[in-house]
PDB file of C-alpha atoms in Angstrom:
ATOM      1  CA  MET A   1     -23.310   8.077   5.319  1.00  0.00           C
ATOM      2  CA  GLN A   2     -21.049  10.317   7.407  1.00  0.00           C
ATOM      3  CA  ASN A   3     -20.306   6.725   9.651  1.00  0.00           C
ATOM      4  CA  MET A   4     -19.858   3.891   6.777  1.00  0.00           C
ATOM      5  CA  GLN A   5     -16.743   6.534   5.058  1.00  0.00           C
ATOM      6  CA  ASN A   6     -15.563   6.653   9.077  1.00  0.00           C
ATOM      7  CA  PHE A   7     -15.873   3.301   8.696  1.00  0.00           C
ATOM      8  CA  ARG A   8     -13.189   2.642   5.234  1.00  0.00           C
ATOM      9  CA  ASN A   9     -11.490   5.161   5.995  1.00  0.00           C
ATOM     10  CA  ASP A  10     -10.573   3.286   9.774  1.00  0.00           C
ATOM     11  CA  LEU A  11     -10.213  -0.557   7.221  1.00  0.00           C
ATOM     12  CA  TRP A  12      -7.825   1.978   5.636  1.00  0.00           C
ATOM     13  CA  GLU A  13      -5.856   3.630   8.281  1.00  0.00           C
ATOM     14  CA  LYS A  14      -4.913  -0.095   9.632  1.00  0.00           C
ATOM     15  CA  THR A  15      -3.944  -1.090   6.165  1.00  0.00           C
ATOM     16  CA  SER A  16       0.126  -1.335   5.259  1.00  0.00           C
ATOM     17  CA  PHE A  17       0.936  -2.465   2.009  1.00  0.00           C
ATOM     18  CA  SER A  18       3.955  -4.039   0.865  1.00  0.00           C
ATOM     19  CA  THR A  19       4.834  -5.258  -2.340  1.00  0.00           C
ATOM     20  CA  CYS A  20       8.736  -7.292  -2.898  1.00  0.00           C
ATOM     21  CA  SER A  21      10.435  -7.503  -6.136  1.00  0.00           C
ATOM     22  CA  TYR A  22      13.887  -9.593  -7.860  1.00  0.00           C
ATOM     23  CA  ILE A  23      14.975  -8.725 -10.961  1.00  0.00           C
ATOM     24  CA  LYS A  24      17.726 -10.336 -11.784  1.00  0.00           C
ATOM     25  CA  SER A  25      19.144  -8.080 -14.812  1.00  0.00           C
ATOM     26  CA  LEU A  26      16.951  -4.747 -16.041  1.00  0.00           C
ATOM     27  CA  ARG A  27      18.178  -5.889 -20.009  1.00  0.00           C
ATOM     28  CA  ASP A  28      15.741  -8.952 -20.301  1.00  0.00           C
ATOM     29  CA  HIS A  29      11.944  -9.519 -20.215  1.00  0.00           C
ATOM     30  CA  ARG A  30      10.938  -9.136 -17.037  1.00  0.00           C
ATOM     31  CA  PRO A  31      11.799  -5.570 -15.733  1.00  0.00           C
ATOM     32  CA  VAL A  32       9.039  -4.784 -18.705  1.00  0.00           C
ATOM     33  CA  ILE A  33       6.490  -6.898 -16.944  1.00  0.00           C
ATOM     34  CA  VAL A  34       7.376  -5.395 -13.807  1.00  0.00           C
ATOM     35  CA  ARG A  35       6.923  -1.616 -14.353  1.00  0.00           C
ATOM     36  CA  ARG A  36       4.138  -2.738 -16.567  1.00  0.00           C
ATOM     37  CA  ALA A  37       3.028  -4.271 -13.119  1.00  0.00           C
ATOM     38  CA  ILE A  38       3.901  -0.900 -10.765  1.00  0.00           C
ATOM     39  CA  GLN A  39       1.694   1.288 -13.615  1.00  0.00           C
ATOM     40  CA  SER A  40      -1.086  -0.328 -13.426  1.00  0.00           C
ATOM     41  CA  TRP A  41      -0.759   1.195  -9.628  1.00  0.00           C
ATOM     42  CA  ALA A  42      -0.602   4.471  -8.886  1.00  0.00           C
ATOM     43  CA  LYS A  43      -4.258   5.328  -8.814  1.00  0.00           C
ATOM     44  CA  LEU A  44      -3.894   2.060  -6.148  1.00  0.00           C
ATOM     45  CA  LEU A  45      -0.507   3.555  -4.565  1.00  0.00           C
ATOM     46  CA  GLU A  46      -3.809   7.209  -4.369  1.00  0.00           C
ATOM     47  CA  LEU A  47      -5.359   5.351  -1.227  1.00  0.00           C
ATOM     48  CA  PRO A  48      -5.215   6.092   2.199  1.00  0.00           C
ATOM     49  CA  PHE A  49      -3.449   2.769   3.137  1.00  0.00           C
ATOM     50  CA  ALA A  50      -0.940   4.048   6.273  1.00  0.00           C
ATOM     51  CA  GLU A  51       2.226   3.010   5.459  1.00  0.00           C
ATOM     52  CA  LYS A  52       3.381   1.351   0.625  1.00  0.00           C
ATOM     53  CA  ILE A  53       6.727  -0.459   1.667  1.00  0.00           C
ATOM     54  CA  PHE A  54       9.129  -1.647  -1.673  1.00  0.00           C
ATOM     55  CA  LEU A  55      11.412  -4.301  -1.223  1.00  0.00           C
ATOM     56  CA  ASP A  56      13.933  -5.318  -3.370  1.00  0.00           C
ATOM     57  CA  ASP A  57      14.533  -8.559  -2.204  1.00  0.00           C
ATOM     58  CA  SER A  58      18.594  -8.889  -3.282  1.00  0.00           C
ATOM     59  CA  SER A  59      18.266  -8.017  -6.907  1.00  0.00           C
ATOM     60  CA  PRO A  60      22.390  -8.061  -8.483  1.00  0.00           C
ATOM     61  CA  ASP A  61      23.467  -3.360  -8.477  1.00  0.00           C
ATOM     62  CA  LEU A  62      19.893  -2.815  -7.619  1.00  0.00           C
ATOM     63  CA  ASN A  63      18.048  -3.281 -10.035  1.00  0.00           C
ATOM     64  CA  GLY A  64      14.905  -3.678  -8.187  1.00  0.00           C
ATOM     65  CA  ILE A  65      15.568   0.000  -6.950  1.00  0.00           C
ATOM     66  CA  LYS A  66      16.811   1.370 -10.416  1.00  0.00           C
ATOM     67  CA  LEU A  67      13.134   0.402 -12.417  1.00  0.00           C
ATOM     68  CA  LEU A  68      11.490   2.351 -10.134  1.00  0.00           C
ATOM     69  CA  GLN A  69      13.821   4.896 -10.459  1.00  0.00           C
ATOM     70  CA  SER A  70      13.258   4.487 -14.111  1.00  0.00           C
ATOM     71  CA  SER A  71      10.123   4.414 -13.992  1.00  0.00           C
ATOM     72  CA  ASN A  72       9.213   7.673 -11.574  1.00  0.00           C
ATOM     73  CA  GLN A  73       7.289   4.645  -9.278  1.00  0.00           C
ATOM     74  CA  MET A  74      10.257   5.322  -6.303  1.00  0.00           C
ATOM     75  CA  ASN A  75       7.372   9.054  -4.875  1.00  0.00           C
ATOM     76  CA  PRO A  76       4.485   6.741  -3.772  1.00  0.00           C
ATOM     77  CA  PHE A  77       6.167   4.928  -1.525  1.00  0.00           C
ATOM     78  CA  ASP A  78       6.891   5.618   1.909  1.00  0.00           C
ATOM     79  CA  CYS A  79       9.828   3.173   2.309  1.00  0.00           C
ATOM     80  CA  VAL A  80      12.358   1.621  -0.604  1.00  0.00           C
ATOM     81  CA  ARG A  81      14.028  -1.248   0.863  1.00  0.00           C
ATOM     82  CA  TYR A  82      16.982  -3.371  -0.342  1.00  0.00           C
ATOM     83  CA  ASN A  83      17.133  -7.048   2.158  1.00  0.00           C
ATOM     84  CA  THR A  84      21.076  -9.135   2.247  1.00  0.00           C
ATOM     85  CA  ARG A  85      19.244 -12.260   3.632  1.00  0.00           C
ATOM     86  CA  SER A  86      20.241 -14.625   1.319  1.00  0.00           C
ATOM     87  CA  HIS A  87      16.838 -17.460   1.091  1.00  0.00           C
ATOM     88  CA  ALA A  88      16.269 -20.819  -1.067  1.00  0.00           C
ATOM     89  CA  PRO A  89      15.492 -20.044  -3.793  1.00  0.00           C
ATOM     90  CA  HIS A  90      12.375 -20.700  -5.825  1.00  0.00           C
ATOM     91  CA  CYS A  91      10.238 -19.886  -2.822  1.00  0.00           C
ATOM     92  CA  ASN A  92       8.791 -16.783  -1.406  1.00  0.00           C
ATOM     93  CA  PHE A  93       9.757 -15.633   1.868  1.00  0.00           C
ATOM     94  CA  GLY A  94      11.171 -12.267   0.364  1.00  0.00           C
ATOM     95  CA  THR A  95       7.522 -11.459   0.771  1.00  0.00           C
ATOM     96  CA  VAL A  96       7.284 -12.637   3.787  1.00  0.00           C
ATOM     97  CA  ILE A  97      10.258 -10.045   4.531  1.00  0.00           C
ATOM     98  CA  SER A  98       8.415  -7.383   3.077  1.00  0.00           C
ATOM     99  CA  LEU A  99       5.102  -8.301   5.584  1.00  0.00           C
ATOM    100  CA  ASN A 100       7.650  -8.886   7.818  1.00  0.00           C
ATOM    101  CA  ILE A 101       8.618  -4.851   7.314  1.00  0.00           C
ATOM    102  CA  CYS A 102       4.351  -3.064   7.906  1.00  0.00           C
ATOM    103  CA  LYS A 103       3.192  -2.477  10.935  1.00  0.00           C
ATOM    104  CA  SER A 104      -0.550  -2.150  10.438  1.00  0.00           C
ATOM    105  CA  GLU A 105      -3.289  -4.839  11.499  1.00  0.00           C
ATOM    106  CA  TYR A 106      -3.588  -6.062   8.382  1.00  0.00           C
ATOM    107  CA  ILE A 107      -1.535  -6.011   4.950  1.00  0.00           C
ATOM    108  CA  PHE A 108      -2.249  -5.796   0.985  1.00  0.00           C
ATOM    109  CA  HIS A 109      -0.006  -7.429  -0.815  1.00  0.00           C
ATOM    110  CA  LEU A 110       1.381  -7.456  -4.527  1.00  0.00           C
ATOM    111  CA  ASP A 111       3.227  -9.277  -5.984  1.00  0.00           C
ATOM    112  CA  ASP A 112       5.713  -6.969  -9.061  1.00  0.00           C
ATOM    113  CA  ASP A 113       4.197  -8.958 -11.602  1.00  0.00           C
ATOM    114  CA  ILE A 114       0.287  -8.832 -10.227  1.00  0.00           C
ATOM    115  CA  GLN A 115      -1.398  -6.162 -12.997  1.00  0.00           C
ATOM    116  CA  ILE A 116      -4.795  -4.278 -11.986  1.00  0.00           C
ATOM    117  CA  VAL A 117      -7.845  -4.457 -14.995  1.00  0.00           C
ATOM    118  CA  GLY A 118     -10.981  -3.483 -14.652  1.00  0.00           C
ATOM    119  CA  SER A 119     -12.150  -0.214 -13.179  1.00  0.00           C
ATOM    120  CA  HIS A 120     -10.638   1.492 -10.056  1.00  0.00           C
ATOM    121  CA  GLN A 121     -14.002   1.478  -8.537  1.00  0.00           C
ATOM    122  CA  ASP A 122     -13.705  -2.187  -8.468  1.00  0.00           C
ATOM    123  CA  CYS A 123     -10.709  -2.420  -6.818  1.00  0.00           C
ATOM    124  CA  ILE A 124     -11.537  -0.708  -3.776  1.00  0.00           C
ATOM    125  CA  ASN A 125     -14.216  -3.272  -3.696  1.00  0.00           C
ATOM    126  CA  ILE A 126     -12.836  -6.408  -3.303  1.00  0.00           C
ATOM    127  CA  LEU A 127     -10.159  -4.519  -1.449  1.00  0.00           C
ATOM    128  CA  GLU A 128     -12.744  -3.163   1.042  1.00  0.00           C
ATOM    129  CA  HIS A 129     -14.809  -6.386   0.824  1.00  0.00           C
ATOM    130  CA  GLY A 130     -12.145  -8.296   1.844  1.00  0.00           C
ATOM    131  CA  LEU A 131     -11.016  -5.583   4.584  1.00  0.00           C
ATOM    132  CA  THR A 132     -14.006  -5.588   6.161  1.00  0.00           C
ATOM    133  CA  ILE A 133     -14.085  -9.344   6.919  1.00  0.00           C
ATOM    134  CA  LEU A 134     -10.415  -9.270   8.613  1.00  0.00           C
ATOM    135  CA  ASN A 135     -12.327  -6.677  10.801  1.00  0.00           C
ATOM    136  CA  GLU A 136     -15.075  -8.920  11.658  1.00  0.00           C
ATOM    137  CA  ASP A 137     -14.074 -12.159  11.300  1.00  0.00           C
ATOM    138  CA  LYS A 138     -11.368 -13.215  13.455  1.00  0.00           C
ATOM    139  CA  ASN A 139     -10.668 -16.674  12.156  1.00  0.00           C
ATOM    140  CA  ILE A 140      -9.701 -15.164   9.064  1.00  0.00           C
ATOM    141  CA  LEU A 141      -5.982 -15.453   9.090  1.00  0.00           C
ATOM    142  CA  GLY A 142      -5.357 -15.311   4.541  1.00  0.00           C
ATOM    143  CA  ILE A 143      -7.456 -13.918   1.651  1.00  0.00           C
ATOM    144  CA  ASN A 144      -6.032 -14.756  -1.577  1.00  0.00           C
ATOM    145  CA  LEU A 145      -7.682 -11.666  -4.048  1.00  0.00           C
ATOM    146  CA  MET A 146      -6.313 -13.144  -7.275  1.00  0.00           C
ATOM    147  CA  HIS A 147      -8.710 -16.264  -9.076  1.00  0.00           C
ATOM    148  CA  VAL A 148      -7.810 -19.884  -9.432  1.00  0.00           C
ATOM    149  CA  ASP A 149      -9.692 -21.664 -10.839  1.00  0.00           C
ATOM    150  CA  ARG A 150     -10.738 -24.892  -9.087  1.00  0.00           C
ATOM    151  CA  SER A 151      -9.445 -27.191 -12.617  1.00  0.00           C
ATOM    152  CA  ALA A 152      -6.153 -25.429 -13.239  1.00  0.00           C
ATOM    153  CA  GLY A 153      -5.994 -24.854  -9.499  1.00  0.00           C
ATOM    154  CA  GLY A 154      -4.661 -27.844  -7.704  1.00  0.00           C
ATOM    155  CA  GLN A 155      -4.908 -27.020  -3.804  1.00  0.00           C
ATOM    156  CA  TRP A 156      -4.676 -23.328  -4.161  1.00  0.00           C
ATOM    157  CA  GLY A 157      -8.187 -22.915  -5.711  1.00  0.00           C
ATOM    158  CA  PRO A 158     -11.529 -22.113  -4.223  1.00  0.00           C
ATOM    159  CA  ASN A 159     -13.651 -25.133  -2.144  1.00  0.00           C
ATOM    160  CA  LYS A 160     -15.653 -24.314   0.049  1.00  0.00           C
ATOM    161  CA  ASP A 161     -18.944 -20.857  -0.548  1.00  0.00           C
ATOM    162  CA  TYR A 162     -17.918 -18.824   2.815  1.00  0.00           C
ATOM    163  CA  PHE A 163     -20.543 -17.652   4.557  1.00  0.00           C
ATOM    164  CA  GLY A 164     -22.105 -14.292   3.680  1.00  0.00           C
ATOM    165  CA  SER A 165     -19.688 -13.461   0.129  1.00  0.00           C
ATOM    166  CA  ASP A 166     -20.021 -14.149  -2.906  1.00  0.00           C
ATOM    167  CA  VAL A 167     -16.596 -13.742  -3.716  1.00  0.00           C
ATOM    168  CA  PHE A 168     -14.702 -15.443  -1.244  1.00  0.00           C
ATOM    169  CA  SER A 169     -14.418 -18.931  -0.892  1.00  0.00           C
ATOM    170  CA  HIS A 170     -12.684 -21.449   1.908  1.00  0.00           C
ATOM    171  CA  PRO A 171      -9.352 -23.083  -0.278  1.00  0.00           C
ATOM    172  CA  VAL A 172      -8.831 -26.347  -0.943  1.00  0.00           C
ATOM    173  CA  GLN A 173      -5.757 -26.502   1.375  1.00  0.00           C
ATOM    174  CA  TYR A 174      -3.316 -23.457   0.866  1.00  0.00           C
ATOM    175  CA  PHE A 175      -4.154 -19.242   0.727  1.00  0.00           C
ATOM    176  CA  GLY A 176      -2.225 -17.988  -1.579  1.00  0.00           C
ATOM    177  CA  SER A 177       0.199 -14.507  -1.265  1.00  0.00           C
ATOM    178  CA  SER A 178       0.462 -13.134  -4.970  1.00  0.00           C
ATOM    179  CA  GLY A 179      -1.573 -10.940  -4.174  1.00  0.00           C
ATOM    180  CA  CYS A 180      -3.444 -11.508  -0.651  1.00  0.00           C
ATOM    181  CA  LEU A 181      -4.673  -9.481   1.984  1.00  0.00           C
ATOM    182  CA  ILE A 182      -3.707 -11.255   5.473  1.00  0.00           C
ATOM    183  CA  ARG A 183      -4.000 -10.013   9.329  1.00  0.00           C
ATOM    184  CA  LYS A 184      -1.184  -9.283  10.555  1.00  0.00           C
ATOM    185  CA  GLU A 185      -0.848 -12.017  13.285  1.00  0.00           C
ATOM    186  CA  LEU A 186      -0.809 -14.742  10.458  1.00  0.00           C
ATOM    187  CA  LEU A 187       3.004 -13.908  10.610  1.00  0.00           C
ATOM    188  CA  GLU A 188       3.855 -15.460  14.284  1.00  0.00           C
ATOM    189  CA  ILE A 189       2.571 -18.587  12.889  1.00  0.00           C
ATOM    190  CA  VAL A 190       5.958 -19.401  11.273  1.00  0.00           C
ATOM    191  CA  SER A 191       8.695 -16.492  12.261  1.00  0.00           C
ATOM    192  CA  LEU A 192      10.840 -14.625   9.766  1.00  0.00           C
ATOM    193  CA  GLU A 193      14.206 -16.514  12.334  1.00  0.00           C
ATOM    194  CA  GLU A 194      12.503 -20.143  12.568  1.00  0.00           C
ATOM    195  CA  ILE A 195      12.175 -20.027   8.290  1.00  0.00           C
ATOM    196  CA  PHE A 196      16.025 -18.505   8.089  1.00  0.00           C
ATOM    197  CA  ASN A 197      17.453 -21.044  11.188  1.00  0.00           C
ATOM    198  CA  TRP A 198      15.788 -23.642   9.168  1.00  0.00           C
ATOM    199  CA  GLY A 199      18.915 -23.112   6.484  1.00  0.00           C
ATOM    200  CA  LYS A 200      19.433 -25.020   3.472  1.00  0.00           C
ATOM    201  CA  LYS A 201      15.977 -27.157   4.276  1.00  0.00           C
ATOM    202  CA  GLN A 202      13.764 -24.513   3.796  1.00  0.00           C
ATOM    203  CA  PRO A 203      10.390 -25.226   2.549  1.00  0.00           C
ATOM    204  CA  ALA A 204       9.425 -24.001  -1.003  1.00  0.00           C
ATOM    205  CA  ASN A 205       6.140 -21.912  -0.540  1.00  0.00           C
ATOM    206  CA  TRP A 206       5.032 -19.321   2.632  1.00  0.00           C
ATOM    207  CA  GLU A 207       1.345 -20.465   2.179  1.00  0.00           C
ATOM    208  CA  GLU A 208       2.626 -24.376   2.672  1.00  0.00           C
ATOM    209  CA  LEU A 209       4.278 -23.505   6.315  1.00  0.00           C
ATOM    210  CA  VAL A 210       0.781 -21.623   7.624  1.00  0.00           C
ATOM    211  CA  SER A 211      -2.355 -23.325   5.936  1.00  0.00           C
ATOM    212  CA  THR A 212      -1.001 -26.600   5.668  1.00  0.00           C
ATOM    213  CA  SER A 213      -4.134 -28.693   7.605  1.00  0.00           C
ATOM    214  CA  ASP A 214      -7.268 -30.178   6.313  1.00  0.00           C
ATOM    215  CA  ASN A 215      -9.202 -27.144   8.653  1.00  0.00           C
ATOM    216  CA  THR A 216      -8.614 -24.486   5.623  1.00  0.00           C
ATOM    217  CA  SER A 217     -11.859 -22.456   7.510  1.00  0.00           C
ATOM    218  CA  SER A 218      -8.969 -19.675   8.448  1.00  0.00           C
ATOM    219  CA  PHE A 219      -8.198 -19.218   4.785  1.00  0.00           C
ATOM    220  CA  LEU A 220     -10.104 -17.440   1.830  1.00  0.00           C
ATOM    221  CA  VAL A 221      -9.625 -17.725  -1.948  1.00  0.00           C
ATOM    222  CA  ALA A 222     -11.624 -15.370  -5.479  1.00  0.00           C
ATOM    223  CA  LYS A 223     -13.705 -17.782  -5.997  1.00  0.00           C
ATOM    224  CA  VAL A 224     -15.170 -14.757  -9.335  1.00  0.00           C
ATOM    225  CA  GLY A 225     -12.863 -13.718 -11.583  1.00  0.00           C
ATOM    226  CA  THR A 226     -11.448  -9.902  -9.674  1.00  0.00           C
ATOM    227  CA  PRO A 227      -9.571  -6.453 -11.222  1.00  0.00           C
ATOM    228  CA  PHE A 228      -5.653  -8.747  -9.908  1.00  0.00           C
ATOM    229  CA  THR A 229      -4.265 -10.663 -12.573  1.00  0.00           C
ATOM    230  CA  VAL A 230      -1.028 -11.901 -14.416  1.00  0.00           C
ATOM    231  CA  ASP A 231      -0.155 -11.145 -17.403  1.00  0.00           C
ATOM    232  CA  ASN A 232       0.097 -14.589 -19.663  1.00  0.00           C
ATOM    233  CA  ASP A 233       3.694 -14.299 -21.001  1.00  0.00           C
ATOM    234  CA  THR A 234       4.847 -13.533 -16.499  1.00  0.00           C
ATOM    235  CA  TRP A 235       4.906 -17.736 -16.261  1.00  0.00           C
ATOM    236  CA  LEU A 236       7.956 -17.826 -19.112  1.00  0.00           C
ATOM    237  CA  PHE A 237       9.946 -14.862 -18.317  1.00  0.00           C
ATOM    238  CA  LYS A 238       9.270 -15.190 -13.698  1.00  0.00           C
ATOM    239  CA  SER A 239      12.936 -15.033 -12.366  1.00  0.00           C
ATOM    240  CA  THR A 240      12.115 -18.216 -10.450  1.00  0.00           C
ATOM    241  CA  SER A 241      10.567 -20.102 -13.196  1.00  0.00           C
ATOM    242  CA  ARG A 242      10.999 -24.162 -13.506  1.00  0.00           C
ATOM    243  CA  VAL A 243       9.593 -23.344 -16.978  1.00  0.00           C
ATOM    244  CA  SER A 244      13.173 -25.121 -19.129  1.00  0.00           C
ATOM    245  CA  THR A 245      14.536 -22.562 -21.806  1.00  0.00           C
ATOM    246  CA  TRP A 246      13.159 -25.004 -25.163  1.00  0.00           C
ATOM    247  CA  GLU A 247       9.022 -24.314 -23.320  1.00  0.00           C
ATOM    248  CA  THR A 248      10.060 -20.613 -23.629  1.00  0.00           C
ATOM    249  CA  TYR A 249      12.045 -20.476 -27.014  1.00  0.00           C
ATOM    250  CA  LYS A 250       8.709 -22.978 -28.072  1.00  0.00           C
ATOM    251  CA  TYR A 251       5.952 -20.036 -26.803  1.00  0.00           C
ATOM    252  CA  LEU A 252       7.902 -17.128 -28.088  1.00  0.00           C
ATOM    253  CA  LEU A 253       7.861 -18.572 -31.982  1.00  0.00           C
ATOM    254  CA  LEU A 254       4.596 -19.793 -31.573  1.00  0.00           C
ATOM    255  CA  LYS A 255       3.564 -16.039 -31.098  1.00  0.00           C
ATOM    256  CA  LYS A 256       5.738 -14.462 -33.138  1.00  0.00           C
ATOM    257  CA  LEU A 257       4.213 -16.883 -36.118  1.00  0.00           C
ATOM    258  CA  GLY A 258       1.239 -15.567 -35.475  1.00  0.00           C
ATOM    259  CA  LEU A 259       0.175 -18.487 -33.273  1.00  0.00           C
ATOM    260  CA  GLY A 260      -2.092 -16.339 -30.294  1.00  0.00           C
ATOM    261  CA  THR A 261      -3.893 -19.063 -29.751  1.00  0.00           C
ATOM    262  CA  LEU A 262      -1.807 -22.014 -29.860  1.00  0.00           C
ATOM    263  CA  ALA A 263       0.624 -20.082 -27.444  1.00  0.00           C
ATOM    264  CA  PHE A 264      -1.989 -19.753 -25.113  1.00  0.00           C
ATOM    265  CA  GLU A 265      -2.887 -23.079 -24.704  1.00  0.00           C
ATOM    266  CA  PHE A 266       1.136 -23.738 -24.407  1.00  0.00           C
ATOM    267  CA  SER A 267       0.735 -21.464 -21.721  1.00  0.00           C
ATOM    268  CA  LYS A 268      -1.999 -23.188 -20.302  1.00  0.00           C
ATOM    269  CA  LYS A 269      -0.724 -26.620 -19.756  1.00  0.00           C
ATOM    270  CA  ILE A 270       2.698 -24.617 -18.141  1.00  0.00           C
ATOM    271  CA  LYS A 271      -0.174 -22.891 -15.551  1.00  0.00           C
ATOM    272  CA  GLU A 272      -1.951 -26.266 -14.456  1.00  0.00           C
ATOM    273  CA  ARG A 273       1.590 -28.138 -14.144  1.00  0.00           C
ATOM    274  CA  GLU A 274       2.755 -25.477 -11.730  1.00  0.00           C
ATOM    275  CA  TYR A 275       0.012 -24.893 -10.603  1.00  0.00           C
ATOM    276  CA  ASN A 276      -0.685 -28.474  -9.282  1.00  0.00           C
ATOM    277  CA  SER A 277       3.281 -29.360  -8.646  1.00  0.00           C
TER     278      SER A 277
END
């Protein structure tokens, strides 16, 4: 029993936690989503990570950091940074910057709108399962902890089973970084400097750069439900969304009229479009 506890402690000591946030305005709906998400991390942030990193990805007027301060969520983080490097819109290179700040062998990353649901033990179980895989299987470079249904997930969804796990499988093509565990070496495949040297020709998603091949054996995605999820409204209020104003108003109107089922089905179609675009 003592040896198992020592093994678990060793895994946490090898792991950094990172998040990256962009908030355009403190007056719109998105800060509500981000605040709710970060508050759901409270017990998670008590875990003995080697470090806990918060990166404000160039929010106007430091809105991401202001939100942390206003919701009393600054203290759990060992490092709070503000990114001054611009990057192409509709991409997740701010996330890559936050990952590069981390120093540990393994990195656990959550986007600022990911909520944790279910029991704290469920959360610990899936994280320790993923960290054990990284520790024992040097071939695995990245693990997506959020479940994306195969029918809606397109190239991001689960595909071939991973031997010895009833939780993870290999993806169709991309592993996804919204809620993920990665091995630090993954950041060496496409360096941060290489990304920024592309200028305006930067591709849309970092995951597509590091996992775009016919061989998905180095990446895993969840094939069952997990404690990591995204609030349904987030798809319509996220700052980099391609959802039109008309679609947003239609969704809100359906909810206001009490037509929750129709609103859900409408947003589900938007999710499928976004996943498969």
